[in-house]
Coordinates of C-alpha atoms and ligand atoms in Angstrom, one line a residue:
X202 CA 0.0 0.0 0.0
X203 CA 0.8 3.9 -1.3
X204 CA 1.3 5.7 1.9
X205 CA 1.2 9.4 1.8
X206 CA 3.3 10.9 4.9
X207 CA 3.9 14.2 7.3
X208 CA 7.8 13.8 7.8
X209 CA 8.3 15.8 11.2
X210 CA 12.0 16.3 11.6
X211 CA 12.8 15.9 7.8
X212 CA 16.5 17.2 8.2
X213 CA 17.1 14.7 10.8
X214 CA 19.1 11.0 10.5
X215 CA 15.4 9.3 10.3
X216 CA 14.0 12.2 8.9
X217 CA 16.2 11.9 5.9
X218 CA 16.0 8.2 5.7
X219 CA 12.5 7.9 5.8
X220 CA 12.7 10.0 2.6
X221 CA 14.9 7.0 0.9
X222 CA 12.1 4.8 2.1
X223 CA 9.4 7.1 0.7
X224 CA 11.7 7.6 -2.7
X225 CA 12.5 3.8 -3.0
X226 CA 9.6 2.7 -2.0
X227 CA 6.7 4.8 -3.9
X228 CA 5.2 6.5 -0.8
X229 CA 4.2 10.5 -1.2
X230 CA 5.2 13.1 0.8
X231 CA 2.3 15.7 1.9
X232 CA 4.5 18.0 4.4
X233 CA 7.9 18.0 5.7
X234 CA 9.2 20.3 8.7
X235 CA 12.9 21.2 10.0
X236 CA 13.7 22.9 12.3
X237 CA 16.3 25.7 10.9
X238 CA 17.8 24.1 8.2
X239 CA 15.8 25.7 5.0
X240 CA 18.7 25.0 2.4
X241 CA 18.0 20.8 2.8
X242 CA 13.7 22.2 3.1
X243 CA 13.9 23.6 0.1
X244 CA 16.1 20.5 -2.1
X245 CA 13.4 18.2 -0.1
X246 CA 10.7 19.8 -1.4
X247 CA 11.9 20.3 -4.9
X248 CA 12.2 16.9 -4.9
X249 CA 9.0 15.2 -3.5
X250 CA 6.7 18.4 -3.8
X251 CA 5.0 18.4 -0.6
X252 CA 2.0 20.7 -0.2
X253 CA 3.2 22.4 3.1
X254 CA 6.4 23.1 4.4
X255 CA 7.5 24.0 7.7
X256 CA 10.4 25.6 9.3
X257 CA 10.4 26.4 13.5
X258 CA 12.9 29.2 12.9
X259 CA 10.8 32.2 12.2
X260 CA 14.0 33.7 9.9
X261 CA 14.7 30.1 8.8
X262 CA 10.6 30.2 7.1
X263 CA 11.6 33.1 5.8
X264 CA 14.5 32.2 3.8
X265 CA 12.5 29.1 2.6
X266 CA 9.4 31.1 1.6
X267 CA 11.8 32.8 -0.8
X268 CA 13.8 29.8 -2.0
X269 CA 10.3 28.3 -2.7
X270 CA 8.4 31.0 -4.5
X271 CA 8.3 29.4 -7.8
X272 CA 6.9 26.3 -6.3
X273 CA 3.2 25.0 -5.1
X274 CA 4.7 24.4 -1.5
X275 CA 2.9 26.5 1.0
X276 CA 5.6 27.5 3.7
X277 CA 4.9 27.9 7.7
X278 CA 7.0 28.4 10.4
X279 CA 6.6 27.6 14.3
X280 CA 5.0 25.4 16.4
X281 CA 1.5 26.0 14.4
X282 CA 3.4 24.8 11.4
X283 CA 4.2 21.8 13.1
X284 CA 0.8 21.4 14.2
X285 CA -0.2 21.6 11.0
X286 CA 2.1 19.1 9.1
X287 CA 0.5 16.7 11.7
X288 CA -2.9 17.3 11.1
X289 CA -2.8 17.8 7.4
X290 CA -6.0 16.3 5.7
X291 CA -4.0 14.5 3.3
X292 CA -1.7 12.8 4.8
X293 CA -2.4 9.3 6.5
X294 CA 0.2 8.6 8.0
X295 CA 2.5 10.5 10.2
X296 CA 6.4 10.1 11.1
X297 CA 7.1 11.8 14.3
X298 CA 11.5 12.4 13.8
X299 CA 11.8 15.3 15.8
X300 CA 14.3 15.0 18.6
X301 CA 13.2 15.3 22.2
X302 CA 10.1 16.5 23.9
X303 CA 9.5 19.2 20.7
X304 CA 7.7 16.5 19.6
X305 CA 4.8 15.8 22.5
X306 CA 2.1 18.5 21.1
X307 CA 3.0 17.5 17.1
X308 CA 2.4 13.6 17.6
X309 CA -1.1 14.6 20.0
X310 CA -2.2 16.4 16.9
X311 CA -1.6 13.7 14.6
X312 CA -3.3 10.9 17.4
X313 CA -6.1 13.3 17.9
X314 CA -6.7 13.7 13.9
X315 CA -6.8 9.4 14.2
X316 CA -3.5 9.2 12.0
X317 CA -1.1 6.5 12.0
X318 CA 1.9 7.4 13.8
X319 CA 5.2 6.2 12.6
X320 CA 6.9 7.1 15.9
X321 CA 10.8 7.7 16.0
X322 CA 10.5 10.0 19.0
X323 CA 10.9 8.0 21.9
X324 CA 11.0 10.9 24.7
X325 CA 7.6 11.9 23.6
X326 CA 6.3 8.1 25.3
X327 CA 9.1 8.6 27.8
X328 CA 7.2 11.8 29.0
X329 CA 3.7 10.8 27.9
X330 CA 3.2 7.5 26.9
X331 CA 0.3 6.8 29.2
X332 CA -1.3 9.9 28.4
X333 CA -0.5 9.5 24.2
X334 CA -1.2 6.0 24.4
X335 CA -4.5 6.2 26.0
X336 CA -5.7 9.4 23.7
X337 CA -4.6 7.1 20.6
X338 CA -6.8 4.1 21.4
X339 CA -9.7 6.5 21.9
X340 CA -9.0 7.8 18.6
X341 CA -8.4 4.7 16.9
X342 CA -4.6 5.8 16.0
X343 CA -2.1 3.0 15.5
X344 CA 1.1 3.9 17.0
X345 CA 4.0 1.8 14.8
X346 CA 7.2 2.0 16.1
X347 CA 10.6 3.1 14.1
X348 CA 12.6 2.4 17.1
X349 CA 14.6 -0.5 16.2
X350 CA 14.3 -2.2 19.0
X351 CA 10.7 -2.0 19.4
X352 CA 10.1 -2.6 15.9
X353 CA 12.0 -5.6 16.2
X354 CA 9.8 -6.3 19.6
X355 CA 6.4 -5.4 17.3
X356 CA 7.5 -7.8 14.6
X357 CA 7.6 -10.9 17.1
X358 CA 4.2 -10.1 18.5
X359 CA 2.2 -10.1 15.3
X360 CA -0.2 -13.4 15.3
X361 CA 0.0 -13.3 19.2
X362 CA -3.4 -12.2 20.0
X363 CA -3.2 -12.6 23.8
X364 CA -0.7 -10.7 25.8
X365 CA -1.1 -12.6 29.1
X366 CA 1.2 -15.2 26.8
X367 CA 4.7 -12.7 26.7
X368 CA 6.8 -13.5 29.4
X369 CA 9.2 -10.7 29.4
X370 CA 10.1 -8.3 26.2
X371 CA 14.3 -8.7 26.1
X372 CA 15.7 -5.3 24.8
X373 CA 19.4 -5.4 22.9
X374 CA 21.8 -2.7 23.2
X375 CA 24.7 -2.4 21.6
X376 CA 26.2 -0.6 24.8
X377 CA 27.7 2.1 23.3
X378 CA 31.6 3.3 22.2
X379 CA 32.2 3.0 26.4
X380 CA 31.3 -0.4 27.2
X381 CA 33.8 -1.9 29.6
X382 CA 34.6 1.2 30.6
X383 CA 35.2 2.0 34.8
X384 CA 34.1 5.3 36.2
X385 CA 37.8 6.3 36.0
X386 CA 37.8 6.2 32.3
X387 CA 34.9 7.6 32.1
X388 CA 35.5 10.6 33.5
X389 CA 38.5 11.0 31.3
X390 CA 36.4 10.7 27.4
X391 CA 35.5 13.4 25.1
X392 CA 32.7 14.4 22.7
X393 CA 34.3 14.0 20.0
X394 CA 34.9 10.3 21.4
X395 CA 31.0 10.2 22.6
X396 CA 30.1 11.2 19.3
X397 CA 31.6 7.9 17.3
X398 CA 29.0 4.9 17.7
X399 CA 30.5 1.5 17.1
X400 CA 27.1 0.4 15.2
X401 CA 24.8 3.4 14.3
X402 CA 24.9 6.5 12.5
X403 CA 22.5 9.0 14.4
X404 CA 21.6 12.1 15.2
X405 CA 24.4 14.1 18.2
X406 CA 21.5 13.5 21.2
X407 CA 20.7 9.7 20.7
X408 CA 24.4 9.3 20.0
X409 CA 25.5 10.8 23.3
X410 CA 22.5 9.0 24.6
X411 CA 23.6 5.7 23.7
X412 CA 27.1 6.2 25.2
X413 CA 25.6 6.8 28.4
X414 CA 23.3 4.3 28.2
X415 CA 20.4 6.8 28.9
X416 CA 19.4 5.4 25.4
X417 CA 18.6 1.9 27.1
X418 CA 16.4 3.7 29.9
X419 CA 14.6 5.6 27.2
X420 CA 13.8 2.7 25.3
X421 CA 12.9 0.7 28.2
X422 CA 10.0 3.3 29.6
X423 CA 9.2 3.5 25.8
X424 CA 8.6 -0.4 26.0
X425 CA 6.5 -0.2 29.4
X426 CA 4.4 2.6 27.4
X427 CA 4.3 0.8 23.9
X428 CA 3.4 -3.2 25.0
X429 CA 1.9 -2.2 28.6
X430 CA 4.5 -4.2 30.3
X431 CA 5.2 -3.6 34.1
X432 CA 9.4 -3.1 34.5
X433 CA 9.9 -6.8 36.0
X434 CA 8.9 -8.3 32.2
X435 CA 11.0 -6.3 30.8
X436 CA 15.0 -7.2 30.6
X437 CA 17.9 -5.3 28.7
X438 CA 20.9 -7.3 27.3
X439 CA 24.2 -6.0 26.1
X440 CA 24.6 -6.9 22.8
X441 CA 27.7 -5.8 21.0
X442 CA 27.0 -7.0 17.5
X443 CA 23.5 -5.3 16.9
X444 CA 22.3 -7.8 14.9
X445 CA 19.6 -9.1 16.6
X446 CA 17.1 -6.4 17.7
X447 CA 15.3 -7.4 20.5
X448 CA 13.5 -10.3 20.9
X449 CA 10.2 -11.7 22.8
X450 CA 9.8 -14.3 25.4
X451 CA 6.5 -16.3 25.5
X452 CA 4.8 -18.2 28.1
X453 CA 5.8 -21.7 26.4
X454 CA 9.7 -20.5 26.9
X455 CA 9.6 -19.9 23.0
X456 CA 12.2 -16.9 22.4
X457 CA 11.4 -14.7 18.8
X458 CA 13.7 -12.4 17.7
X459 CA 14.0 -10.1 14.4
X460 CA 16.9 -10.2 13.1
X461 CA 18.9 -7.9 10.3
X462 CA 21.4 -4.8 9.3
X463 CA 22.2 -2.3 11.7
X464 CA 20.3 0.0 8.9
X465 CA 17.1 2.1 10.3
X466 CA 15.2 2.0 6.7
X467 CA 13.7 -1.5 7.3
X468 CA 12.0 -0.7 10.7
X469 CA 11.1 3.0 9.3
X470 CA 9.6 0.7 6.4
X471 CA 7.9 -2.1 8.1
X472 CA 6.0 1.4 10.6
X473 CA 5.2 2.4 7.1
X474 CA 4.2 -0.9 5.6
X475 CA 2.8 -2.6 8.3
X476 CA 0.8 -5.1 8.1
X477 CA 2.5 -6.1 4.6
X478 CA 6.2 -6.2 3.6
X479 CA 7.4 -4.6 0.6
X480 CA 10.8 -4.6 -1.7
X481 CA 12.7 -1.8 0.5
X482 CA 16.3 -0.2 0.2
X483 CA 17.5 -1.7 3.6
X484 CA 20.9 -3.4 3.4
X485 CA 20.3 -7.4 3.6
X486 CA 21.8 -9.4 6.8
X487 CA 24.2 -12.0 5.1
X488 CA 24.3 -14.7 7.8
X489 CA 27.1 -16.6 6.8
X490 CA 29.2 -13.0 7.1
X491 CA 28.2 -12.5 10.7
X492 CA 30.3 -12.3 13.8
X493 CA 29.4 -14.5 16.3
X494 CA 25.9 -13.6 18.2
X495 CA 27.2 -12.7 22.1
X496 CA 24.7 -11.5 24.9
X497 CA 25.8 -10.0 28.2
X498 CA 24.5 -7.8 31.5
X499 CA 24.7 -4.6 31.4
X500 CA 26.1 -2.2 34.3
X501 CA 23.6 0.2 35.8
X502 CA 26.1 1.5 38.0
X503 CA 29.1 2.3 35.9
X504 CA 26.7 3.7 33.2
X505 CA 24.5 5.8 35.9
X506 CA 21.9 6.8 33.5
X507 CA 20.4 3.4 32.8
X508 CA 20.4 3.2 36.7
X509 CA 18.4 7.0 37.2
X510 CA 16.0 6.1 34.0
X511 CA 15.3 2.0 35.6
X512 CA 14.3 3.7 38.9
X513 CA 12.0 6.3 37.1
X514 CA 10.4 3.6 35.1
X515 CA 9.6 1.9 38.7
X516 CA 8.4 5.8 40.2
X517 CA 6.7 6.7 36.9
X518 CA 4.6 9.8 37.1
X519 CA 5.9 12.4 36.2
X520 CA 9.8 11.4 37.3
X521 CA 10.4 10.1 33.9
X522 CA 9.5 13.9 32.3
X523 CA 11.9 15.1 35.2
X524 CA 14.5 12.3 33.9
X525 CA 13.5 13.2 30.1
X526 CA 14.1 17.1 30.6
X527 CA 16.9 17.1 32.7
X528 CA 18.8 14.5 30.8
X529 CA 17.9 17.1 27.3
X530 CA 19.5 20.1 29.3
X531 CA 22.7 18.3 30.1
X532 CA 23.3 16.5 26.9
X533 CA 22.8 20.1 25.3
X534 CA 25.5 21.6 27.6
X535 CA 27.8 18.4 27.0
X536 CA 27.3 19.3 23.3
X537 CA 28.3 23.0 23.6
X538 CA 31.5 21.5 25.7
X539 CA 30.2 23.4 28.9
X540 CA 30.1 20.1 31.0
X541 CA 32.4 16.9 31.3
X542 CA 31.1 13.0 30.3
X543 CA 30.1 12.1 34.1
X544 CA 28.3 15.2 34.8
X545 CA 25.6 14.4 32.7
X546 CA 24.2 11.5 35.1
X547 CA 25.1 13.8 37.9
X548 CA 23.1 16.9 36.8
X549 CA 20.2 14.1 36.0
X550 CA 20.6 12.7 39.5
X551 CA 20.7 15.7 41.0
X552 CA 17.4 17.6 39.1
X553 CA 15.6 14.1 40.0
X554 CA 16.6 14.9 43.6
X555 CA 15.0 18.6 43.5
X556 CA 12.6 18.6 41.4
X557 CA 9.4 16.1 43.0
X558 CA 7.3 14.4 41.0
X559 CA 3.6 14.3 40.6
X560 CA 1.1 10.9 39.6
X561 CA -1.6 10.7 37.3
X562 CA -0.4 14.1 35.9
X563 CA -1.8 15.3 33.0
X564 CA 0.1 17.3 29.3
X565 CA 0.2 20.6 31.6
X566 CA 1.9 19.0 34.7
X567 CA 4.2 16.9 32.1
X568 CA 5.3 20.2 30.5
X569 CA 5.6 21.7 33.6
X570 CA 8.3 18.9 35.0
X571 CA 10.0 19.2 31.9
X572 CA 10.3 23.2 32.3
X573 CA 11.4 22.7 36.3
X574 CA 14.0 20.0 35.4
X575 CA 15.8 21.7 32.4
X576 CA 15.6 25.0 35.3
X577 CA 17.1 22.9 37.8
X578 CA 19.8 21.4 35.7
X579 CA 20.7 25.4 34.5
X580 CA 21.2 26.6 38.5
X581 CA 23.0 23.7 38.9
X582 CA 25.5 24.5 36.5
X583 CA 25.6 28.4 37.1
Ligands
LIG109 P1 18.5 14.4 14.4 O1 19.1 15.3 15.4 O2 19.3 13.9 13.3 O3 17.2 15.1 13.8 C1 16.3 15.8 14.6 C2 15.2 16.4 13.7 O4 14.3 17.2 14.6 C3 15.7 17.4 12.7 O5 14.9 17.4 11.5 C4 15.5 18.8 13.4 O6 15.4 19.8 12.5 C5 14.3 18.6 14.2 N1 14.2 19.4 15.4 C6 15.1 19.5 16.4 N2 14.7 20.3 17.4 C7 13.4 20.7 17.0 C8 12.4 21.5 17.6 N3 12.6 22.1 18.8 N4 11.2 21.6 17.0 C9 11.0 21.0 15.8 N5 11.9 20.3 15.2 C10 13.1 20.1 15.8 O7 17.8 13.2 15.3 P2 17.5 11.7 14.9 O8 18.7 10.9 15.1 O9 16.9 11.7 13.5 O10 16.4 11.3 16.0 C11 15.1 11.7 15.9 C12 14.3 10.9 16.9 O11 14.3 9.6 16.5 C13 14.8 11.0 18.3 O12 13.7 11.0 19.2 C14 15.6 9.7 18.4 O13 15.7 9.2 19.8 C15 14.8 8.8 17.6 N6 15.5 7.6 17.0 C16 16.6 7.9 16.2 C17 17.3 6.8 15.7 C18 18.4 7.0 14.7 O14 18.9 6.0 14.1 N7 18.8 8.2 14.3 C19 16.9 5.5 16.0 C20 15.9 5.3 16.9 C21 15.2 6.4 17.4
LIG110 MG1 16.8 2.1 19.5

């Protein structure tokens, strides 16, 4: 099936991806949004001649206005463009690739307008889940996973029609450029060092995420959210190869896992494609090329961000906004070289300590902790 798509985050690593997929694959493109980058807006839209264009960046919409004159593309700018890109008539399926918590009100448009949701942004469920995942049942809006992980994770559950039969969900992570690592070493690495992911190519937060581990917490409240799991059925394994994605555990003992090329088109494809498979341009696993398959425990202390985002998942509330927000802030200030490796966890620790969390909280009180902990993390480091 022909999918016509709102690409949020267009300029991004799945942003641009999903456009190979969309390209290779047939699928039109409605709207596309950046955030400031209107040079790549405009090729984008010369290319797959979107009706609507977005930029955030008032002067950045400006520019592309201009550089799009001679063109059919309408052009917005701010967060009612983004709105709008998620709620456009046309388009039935929505891929939510902006980057951090930008992305809450965007993807609540799209659920409310009953869209499917091809969702990359993970800290919108880490902030919201309960609150996006309840508003999309309502509105009968499948939520599809790009997350590899929990791609991999949805792919095993098709044909199981009764969840009381999953065990546990078992997450894979490749454990970062730092695995092995002691505290020591730690404190001694550098961005540029942070920035180098064994496996992945990805955008600079999910890259520093992933060698702090933060990633793995992340993805694990975005699993609890996703599947409805409690945090007992839920297990993370250290798995340096990235071949297998995650895998599912059944009541029998039965283990499924998907397998395939660290490359992020197939699971953008599959949130795209879903319930069929397609011809796509992902790069094909050759099994007989593979290193051996090895699996391992991961170190909540060392990595102190997994640790801070496990006990969240436990709190929930609104500590996992506080976590979210927080961990934004100091991955921003690691990025613009104002902080060192370690002090990321402790700035995260420390806002979690402050700031106190709230249950049953609704979008306002969820905005709210995400306001007091990126605060909190700023006097900390004043
Ligand atoms: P990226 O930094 O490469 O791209 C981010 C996109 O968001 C860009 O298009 C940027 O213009 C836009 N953006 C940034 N701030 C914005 C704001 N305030 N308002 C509106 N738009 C804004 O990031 P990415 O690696 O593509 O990741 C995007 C999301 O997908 C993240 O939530 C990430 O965790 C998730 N994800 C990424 C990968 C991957 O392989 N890159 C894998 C799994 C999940
Ligand atoms: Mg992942």
């Amino acid at each position: 099936m022909k999918r016509t798509l709102s690409v949020l985050g267009s300029s991004g690593s799945i942003g641009r991806q999903t456009l190979t997929v969309a390209e290779a694959c047939g699928h039109r493109v409605a709207a596309l949004t950046v955030n400031r980058s209107a040079e790549l807006a405009e090729a984008q839209a010369r290319q797959f001649r979107p009706r609507l264009a977005v930029a955030v960046d008032r002067a950045a919409a400006d520019d592309l206005r201009v550089r799009l004159s001679d063109t059919e593309t309408k052009v917005l700018a701010g967060e009612e463009g983004l709105l709008e890109a998620a709620s456009l008539p046309e388009a039935d399926t929505v891929v939510t690739a902006i980057v951090g918590v930008a992305g809450l009100r965007p993807t609540l448009a799209a659920v409310d307008c009953g869209k499917r949701i091809a969702l990359a942004n993970k800290e919108t469920l880490v902030c919201a889940g309960e609150l996006v995942m309840a508003r999309a049942k309502e509105r009968g809006a499948d939520i599809v996973p790009v997350d590899s992980e929990h791609s991999a994770i949805f792919q095993c559950l098709q044909g199981c029609h009764d969840r009381g039969e999953v065990r546990r969900l078992i997450i894979t992570a490749s454990g970062g450029p730092f695995y092995g690592k002691s505290c020591e070493e730690l404190s001694l690495v550098t961005k540029e060092q942070a920035l180098r992911h064994p496996n992945w190519s990805m955008g600079a937060k999910i890259t520093v995420d992933s060698a702090t581990l933060m990633n793995k917490g992340l993805e694990f409240i975005e699993a609890m959210r996703l599947y409805e799991m409690p945090p007992e059925k839920i297990q993370i394994v250290v798995h340096r190869e990235s071949i297998v994605h995650s895998l599912v555990e059944f009541e029998d003992g039965a283990i499924l896992a998907q397998l395939g090329s660290a490359d992020m088109c197939l699971p953008i494809q599959y949130a795209l494609t879903w319930p069929e498979r397609t011809p796509g341009p992902a790069r094909p696993l050759d099994l007989l090329n593979c290193p051996p398959l090895t699996f391992q425990r991961p170190d909540p202390d060392t990595f102190r961000c997994l640790g801070l985002a496990l006990e969240c998942a436990e709190r929930g509330g609104t500590s996992t906004a506080i976590l979210n927000g927080a961990n934004e802030a100091a991955v921003a200030l690691f990025l613009e070289d104002q902080i060192s490796f370690l002090d990321i966890s402790r700035l995260v620790e420390r806002a979690l300590a402050q700031v106190a969390p709230m249950d049953c909280p609704g979008l306002e009180d969820i905005l709210e902790a995400d306001r007091a902990a990126r605060a909190a993390v700023h006097d900390f480091v004043r």
